[in-house]
Amino acid sequence: MTARAAALSLPAMIEVSHLTKRYRERLAVDDLSFTVAKGEVIGFLGPNGAGKSTTLRILTGFLPATSGTATVAGFDVFEHPLEVKRRIGYLPENPPVYLDLTPRACLELVAGLKALPRRAVKGEIERVAHLAGIEDVLDRVAGNLSKGYRQRVGLAQALVGDPEVLVLDEPTVGLDPLQIREVRELVKGLAERHTVILSTHILPEVAMTCQKVLVLNAGRLVDFDTLDGLIAKHLPGRQVTLDDIAFLEEIYGKLVSPSGAAPVAAAAR
Ligand SMILES: Nc1ncnc2c1ncn2[C@@H]1O[C@H](COP(=O)(O)OP(=O)(O)OP(=O)(O)O)[C@@H](O)[C@H]1O
């Protein structure tokens, strides 16, 4: 069975159908439809303003859509937002870390919101703190932590309760190179047991961690395929190895910039 056939035979974890979001006169998401199978790791790519964060905020139940439907684990995100929130770990672009609380208190709050049994909370905090590498700062005031550590506290919050789906909006922003590597390894490890959507501007991050890539441009889906599928479609006849991440930069440039201008994304990091 091909990878695509295998993916198709897996149950759908996320189903988005004709999703549209309008902020007054601005169309941020335009008739977007896609399906993510259980256990897939999807890279969400697109230039600034493409509609990535808006889509993720709708999927996680934090923002209403103008029209269309979205389900997570079979629950409609508009009709059953609590069921959806219980099944999703969401790291937003700006993690909601209370700066006057300690990370431990922040994690206790999230555990409460996710209705974890009280007796399980202490152990769960230790587990996610270990995964996110924040054990040493659990009892410091979050406002005194570096941006990188706050980002990791946000990641730990997303991991509380071991949700089936993880939605990570630019998880490595603000981290130093060592931390970036650690978070990428962490995401790769999570990929084995979770369905993951990873929004990022860093193309190597996608090539290293994701099986499939969804590219948005001006609110519209311009492609959604495996890395091999993208290569076959957009660089036909080219011998490309997945270690050579320049191929993704080239494909991304073709998809979001018909003029052929170089993409802004990958080079910086
Ligand atoms: N609250 C809002 N009110 C009005 N317009 C908004 C709002 N939030 C986003 N937009 C607009 O919607 C469009 C999509 O924004 P969105 O943040 O979803 O894009 P993005 O792909 O996540 O961009 P970035 O990579 O810069 O985070 C942009 O044109 C943005 O200016």
Tab-separated table of C-alpha atoms and ligand atoms in Angstrom:
chain	number	residue	atom	x	y	z
A	1	MET	CA	0.000	0.000	0.000
A	2	THR	CA	1.321	3.476	-0.805
A	3	ALA	CA	1.756	6.046	1.968
A	4	ARG	CA	-1.181	7.964	0.550
A	5	ALA	CA	-3.445	4.906	0.537
A	6	ALA	CA	-2.341	4.069	4.076
A	7	ALA	CA	-3.150	7.610	5.193
A	8	LEU	CA	-6.534	7.484	3.503
A	9	SER	CA	-7.456	4.315	5.311
A	10	LEU	CA	-6.797	5.892	8.713
A	11	PRO	CA	-9.724	7.569	10.480
A	12	ALA	CA	-9.975	11.328	9.978
A	13	MET	CA	-8.976	13.300	13.072
A	14	ILE	CA	-9.569	16.787	11.630
A	15	GLU	CA	-12.068	17.586	8.901
A	16	VAL	CA	-12.417	21.094	7.542
A	17	SER	CA	-15.055	21.814	4.938
A	18	HIS	CA	-15.588	25.068	3.054
A	19	LEU	CA	-14.321	27.094	6.001
A	20	THR	CA	-14.454	30.845	5.505
A	21	LYS	CA	-13.535	33.654	7.893
A	22	ARG	CA	-14.143	37.293	7.221
A	23	TYR	CA	-12.910	40.070	9.507
A	24	ARG	CA	-15.250	42.841	8.365
A	25	GLU	CA	-14.264	43.397	4.740
A	26	ARG	CA	-11.054	41.317	4.956
A	27	LEU	CA	-11.331	37.711	3.794
A	28	ALA	CA	-8.783	35.890	5.973
A	29	VAL	CA	-9.769	32.278	5.157
A	30	ASP	CA	-11.438	31.539	1.853
A	31	ASP	CA	-13.416	28.301	1.300
A	32	LEU	CA	-10.800	26.067	2.901
A	33	SER	CA	-11.291	22.269	2.910
A	34	PHE	CA	-8.868	19.576	4.049
A	35	THR	CA	-8.719	16.369	6.097
A	36	VAL	CA	-6.008	15.216	8.491
A	37	ALA	CA	-5.852	11.520	9.343
A	38	LYS	CA	-5.138	10.247	12.853
A	39	GLY	CA	-1.410	10.272	13.563
A	40	GLU	CA	-0.417	12.541	10.685
A	41	VAL	CA	1.987	15.437	11.187
A	42	ILE	CA	1.056	18.343	8.969
A	43	GLY	CA	3.200	21.382	8.240
A	44	PHE	CA	1.133	24.529	7.792
A	45	LEU	CA	2.942	26.961	5.526
A	46	GLY	CA	2.127	30.323	4.041
A	47	PRO	CA	3.369	33.891	3.908
A	48	ASN	CA	2.472	36.482	6.547
A	49	GLY	CA	-1.261	37.078	6.531
A	50	ALA	CA	-2.069	33.860	4.633
A	51	GLY	CA	-4.646	32.869	7.263
A	52	LYS	CA	-2.720	30.198	9.176
A	53	SER	CA	-3.314	31.517	12.698
A	54	THR	CA	-6.935	32.323	11.899
A	55	THR	CA	-7.525	28.733	10.724
A	56	LEU	CA	-5.820	27.312	13.810
A	57	ARG	CA	-7.807	29.563	16.149
A	58	ILE	CA	-11.043	28.385	14.523
A	59	LEU	CA	-9.992	24.735	14.726
A	60	THR	CA	-9.176	25.042	18.405
A	61	GLY	CA	-12.509	26.656	19.209
A	62	PHE	CA	-11.131	30.124	20.027
A	63	LEU	CA	-12.664	31.950	17.082
A	64	PRO	CA	-15.978	31.500	15.262
A	65	ALA	CA	-15.934	30.990	11.498
A	66	THR	CA	-18.095	33.026	9.143
A	67	SER	CA	-19.224	29.857	7.340
A	68	GLY	CA	-18.212	26.250	6.749
A	69	THR	CA	-17.634	23.418	9.198
A	70	ALA	CA	-14.742	21.906	11.130
A	71	THR	CA	-14.620	18.789	13.272
A	72	VAL	CA	-11.926	17.424	15.572
A	73	ALA	CA	-12.122	13.778	16.638
A	74	GLY	CA	-15.669	13.808	15.287
A	75	PHE	CA	-16.784	16.825	17.372
A	76	ASP	CA	-17.975	19.957	15.632
A	77	VAL	CA	-15.766	22.814	16.852
A	78	PHE	CA	-18.688	25.251	16.915
A	79	GLU	CA	-21.260	22.982	18.535
A	80	HIS	CA	-18.980	21.170	20.995
A	81	PRO	CA	-16.067	23.534	21.747
A	82	LEU	CA	-15.407	22.021	25.186
A	83	GLU	CA	-15.127	18.480	23.813
A	84	VAL	CA	-12.741	19.817	21.183
A	85	LYS	CA	-10.635	21.792	23.676
A	86	ARG	CA	-10.257	18.655	25.798
A	87	ARG	CA	-8.769	16.805	22.842
A	88	ILE	CA	-6.486	19.545	21.537
A	89	GLY	CA	-3.279	20.916	22.971
A	90	TYR	CA	-2.899	24.392	21.489
A	91	LEU	CA	0.227	26.500	21.536
A	92	PRO	CA	-0.940	29.852	20.133
A	93	GLU	CA	1.351	32.372	18.470
A	94	ASN	CA	1.493	34.260	21.772
A	95	PRO	CA	1.306	31.626	24.525
A	96	PRO	CA	-1.174	32.543	27.262
A	97	VAL	CA	1.274	32.417	30.158
A	98	TYR	CA	0.190	34.420	33.217
A	99	LEU	CA	3.256	36.468	33.976
A	100	ASP	CA	2.525	36.950	37.679
A	101	LEU	CA	2.072	33.216	38.266
A	102	THR	CA	4.677	30.475	38.401
A	103	PRO	CA	4.744	27.937	35.549
A	104	ARG	CA	3.542	25.340	38.073
A	105	ALA	CA	0.474	27.476	38.868
A	106	CYS	CA	-0.145	28.038	35.135
A	107	LEU	CA	-0.014	24.291	34.527
A	108	GLU	CA	-2.350	23.648	37.484
A	109	LEU	CA	-4.824	26.085	35.950
A	110	VAL	CA	-4.694	24.321	32.586
A	111	ALA	CA	-5.072	20.931	34.301
A	112	GLY	CA	-8.219	22.293	35.984
A	113	LEU	CA	-9.613	23.606	32.690
A	114	LYS	CA	-8.989	20.226	31.098
A	115	ALA	CA	-10.780	18.563	34.022
A	116	LEU	CA	-7.856	16.319	34.995
A	117	PRO	CA	-8.548	14.338	38.196
A	118	ARG	CA	-6.936	16.186	41.143
A	119	ARG	CA	-4.788	13.240	42.151
A	120	ALA	CA	-3.255	13.117	38.649
A	121	VAL	CA	-2.246	16.787	38.477
A	122	LYS	CA	1.119	16.674	40.277
A	123	GLY	CA	2.417	13.786	38.199
A	124	GLU	CA	1.130	15.313	34.981
A	125	ILE	CA	2.896	18.602	35.722
A	126	GLU	CA	6.140	16.717	36.271
A	127	ARG	CA	5.650	14.832	33.002
A	128	VAL	CA	4.998	17.881	30.804
A	129	ALA	CA	7.660	19.964	32.591
A	130	HIS	CA	10.176	17.253	31.791
A	131	LEU	CA	9.070	17.049	28.141
A	132	ALA	CA	9.278	20.822	27.677
A	133	GLY	CA	12.499	21.142	29.704
A	134	ILE	CA	11.166	23.551	32.326
A	135	GLU	CA	11.650	21.527	35.532
A	136	ASP	CA	14.236	24.016	36.841
A	137	VAL	CA	11.949	27.040	36.531
A	138	LEU	CA	8.620	25.565	37.658
A	139	ASP	CA	8.505	27.690	40.815
A	140	ARG	CA	9.853	30.969	39.480
A	141	VAL	CA	7.564	33.848	38.504
A	142	ALA	CA	6.820	33.456	34.783
A	143	GLY	CA	7.245	37.202	34.169
A	144	ASN	CA	10.930	36.890	35.114
A	145	LEU	CA	11.608	34.090	32.638
A	146	SER	CA	13.228	34.577	29.241
A	147	LYS	CA	11.039	34.523	26.130
A	148	GLY	CA	12.365	31.086	25.268
A	149	TYR	CA	11.366	29.689	28.628
A	150	ARG	CA	7.931	31.296	28.409
A	151	GLN	CA	7.511	29.654	25.010
A	152	ARG	CA	8.380	26.328	26.588
A	153	VAL	CA	5.880	26.930	29.397
A	154	GLY	CA	3.283	27.464	26.634
A	155	LEU	CA	4.342	24.189	25.071
A	156	ALA	CA	4.068	22.395	28.427
A	157	GLN	CA	0.551	23.849	28.800
A	158	ALA	CA	-0.379	22.440	25.390
A	159	LEU	CA	0.857	18.994	26.436
A	160	VAL	CA	-1.188	18.806	29.657
A	161	GLY	CA	-3.575	15.846	29.563
A	162	ASP	CA	-1.727	14.185	26.663
A	163	PRO	CA	-4.244	15.422	24.039
A	164	GLU	CA	-4.817	13.450	20.840
A	165	VAL	CA	-4.248	16.514	18.667
A	166	LEU	CA	-1.532	19.142	19.000
A	167	VAL	CA	-1.774	22.468	17.232
A	168	LEU	CA	1.487	24.362	17.422
A	169	ASP	CA	1.638	27.887	16.017
A	170	GLU	CA	5.296	28.761	15.446
A	171	PRO	CA	6.587	26.765	18.431
A	172	THR	CA	10.252	27.682	17.987
A	173	VAL	CA	9.867	31.456	17.763
A	174	GLY	CA	12.064	33.173	20.333
A	175	LEU	CA	14.119	30.096	21.147
A	176	ASP	CA	17.894	29.877	20.887
A	177	PRO	CA	19.422	27.376	18.427
A	178	LEU	CA	19.863	24.691	21.067
A	179	GLN	CA	16.291	25.077	22.287
A	180	ILE	CA	15.048	25.033	18.674
A	181	ARG	CA	16.737	21.682	18.208
A	182	GLU	CA	15.249	20.360	21.428
A	183	VAL	CA	11.734	21.488	20.529
A	184	ARG	CA	12.030	19.942	17.046
A	185	GLU	CA	13.100	16.658	18.599
A	186	LEU	CA	10.202	16.932	21.017
A	187	VAL	CA	7.715	17.527	18.182
A	188	LYS	CA	9.161	14.566	16.275
A	189	GLY	CA	8.737	12.380	19.361
A	190	LEU	CA	5.148	13.552	19.841
A	191	ALA	CA	4.427	12.704	16.237
A	192	GLU	CA	4.495	9.032	17.045
A	193	ARG	CA	1.368	9.151	19.220
A	194	HIS	CA	-0.384	12.382	18.277
A	195	THR	CA	-1.913	14.118	15.316
A	196	VAL	CA	0.046	17.346	14.923
A	197	ILE	CA	-0.449	20.574	12.987
A	198	LEU	CA	2.702	22.634	12.987
A	199	SER	CA	2.495	26.165	11.639
A	200	THR	CA	5.851	27.680	10.897
A	201	HIS	CA	7.831	29.939	8.593
A	202	ILE	CA	10.868	27.735	8.943
A	203	LEU	CA	10.906	25.368	5.994
A	204	PRO	CA	13.632	23.040	7.336
A	205	GLU	CA	11.419	22.503	10.376
A	206	VAL	CA	8.699	21.187	8.080
A	207	ALA	CA	11.046	19.021	6.026
A	208	MET	CA	12.442	17.515	9.223
A	209	THR	CA	9.257	16.880	11.158
A	210	CYS	CA	6.217	16.692	8.859
A	211	GLN	CA	4.876	13.993	6.530
A	212	LYS	CA	2.543	16.317	4.683
A	213	VAL	CA	2.499	20.006	3.910
A	214	LEU	CA	-0.477	22.312	3.542
A	215	VAL	CA	0.279	25.604	1.822
A	216	LEU	CA	-2.054	28.566	2.251
A	217	ASN	CA	-1.851	31.777	0.300
A	218	ALA	CA	-4.245	34.703	0.746
A	219	GLY	CA	-6.634	32.473	2.703
A	220	ARG	CA	-6.795	29.760	0.024
A	221	LEU	CA	-5.357	26.287	-0.035
A	222	VAL	CA	-2.790	26.153	-2.816
A	223	ASP	CA	-1.517	22.624	-2.173
A	224	PHE	CA	-1.757	19.823	0.366
A	225	ASP	CA	0.384	16.766	-0.183
A	226	THR	CA	3.193	14.578	1.093
A	227	LEU	CA	6.744	15.822	0.577
A	228	ASP	CA	7.203	13.156	-2.113
A	229	GLY	CA	3.934	14.195	-3.759
A	230	LEU	CA	5.014	17.844	-3.833
A	231	ILE	CA	8.354	16.922	-5.363
A	232	ALA	CA	6.714	14.761	-8.060
A	233	LYS	CA	4.231	17.504	-8.905
A	234	HIS	CA	6.368	20.613	-8.772
A	235	LEU	CA	9.878	19.379	-9.531
A	236	PRO	CA	9.133	16.569	-12.008
A	237	GLY	CA	12.116	14.517	-13.069
A	238	ARG	CA	14.365	16.002	-10.385
A	239	GLN	CA	16.312	13.710	-8.090
A	240	VAL	CA	15.736	15.211	-4.662
A	241	THR	CA	16.538	13.732	-1.282
A	242	LEU	CA	14.561	14.793	1.762
A	243	ASP	CA	17.836	15.775	3.468
A	244	ASP	CA	18.263	18.536	0.920
A	245	ILE	CA	15.721	21.011	2.242
A	246	ALA	CA	16.330	23.526	-0.569
A	247	PHE	CA	13.712	21.636	-2.620
A	248	LEU	CA	10.941	22.722	-0.274
A	249	GLU	CA	12.023	26.338	-0.537
A	250	GLU	CA	11.808	26.081	-4.312
A	251	ILE	CA	8.362	24.475	-4.267
A	252	TYR	CA	7.110	26.965	-1.683
A	253	GLY	CA	8.351	29.820	-3.874
A	254	LYS	CA	6.445	28.415	-6.855
A	255	LEU	CA	3.243	28.046	-4.860
A	256	VAL	CA	3.066	31.379	-3.079
A	257	SER	CA	4.890	33.600	-5.493
A	258	PRO	CA	3.831	32.986	-9.097
A	259	SER	CA	6.246	35.705	-10.189
A	260	GLY	CA	9.064	33.391	-9.136
A	261	ALA	CA	10.377	35.765	-6.466
A	262	ALA	CA	12.341	34.053	-3.720
A	263	PRO	CA	10.322	33.176	-0.629
A	264	VAL	CA	11.142	35.083	2.508
A	265	ALA	CA	10.800	32.142	4.815
A	266	ALA	CA	13.641	29.738	5.166
A	267	ALA	CA	16.898	31.542	4.809
A	268	ALA	CA	16.954	33.329	8.141
A	269	ARG	CA	17.212	30.311	10.441
B	1	LIG	N1	-8.610	40.267	14.605
B	1	LIG	C1	-8.430	40.608	13.322
B	1	LIG	N2	-9.120	41.638	12.780
B	1	LIG	C2	-8.977	41.984	11.473
B	1	LIG	N3	-8.138	41.352	10.618
B	1	LIG	C3	-7.420	40.334	11.103
B	1	LIG	C4	-7.529	39.908	12.471
B	1	LIG	N4	-6.682	38.851	12.657
B	1	LIG	C5	-6.097	38.629	11.463
B	1	LIG	N5	-6.529	39.516	10.537
B	1	LIG	C6	-6.152	39.563	9.120
B	1	LIG	O1	-6.477	38.309	8.543
B	1	LIG	C7	-5.469	37.898	7.629
B	1	LIG	C8	-4.920	36.528	8.060
B	1	LIG	O2	-4.192	36.697	9.288
B	1	LIG	P1	-3.522	35.471	10.050
B	1	LIG	O3	-2.936	36.036	11.322
B	1	LIG	O4	-4.474	34.366	10.160
B	1	LIG	O5	-2.365	35.080	9.042
B	1	LIG	P2	-1.069	34.182	9.296
B	1	LIG	O6	-0.937	33.320	8.099
B	1	LIG	O7	-1.159	33.504	10.612
B	1	LIG	O8	0.070	35.272	9.320
B	1	LIG	P3	1.470	35.293	10.154
B	1	LIG	O9	2.345	34.280	9.517
B	1	LIG	O10	1.942	36.686	9.951
B	1	LIG	O11	1.142	34.973	11.601
B	1	LIG	C9	-4.417	38.995	7.624
B	1	LIG	O12	-4.705	39.846	6.546
B	1	LIG	C10	-4.648	39.702	8.936
B	1	LIG	O13	-4.272	41.066	8.834
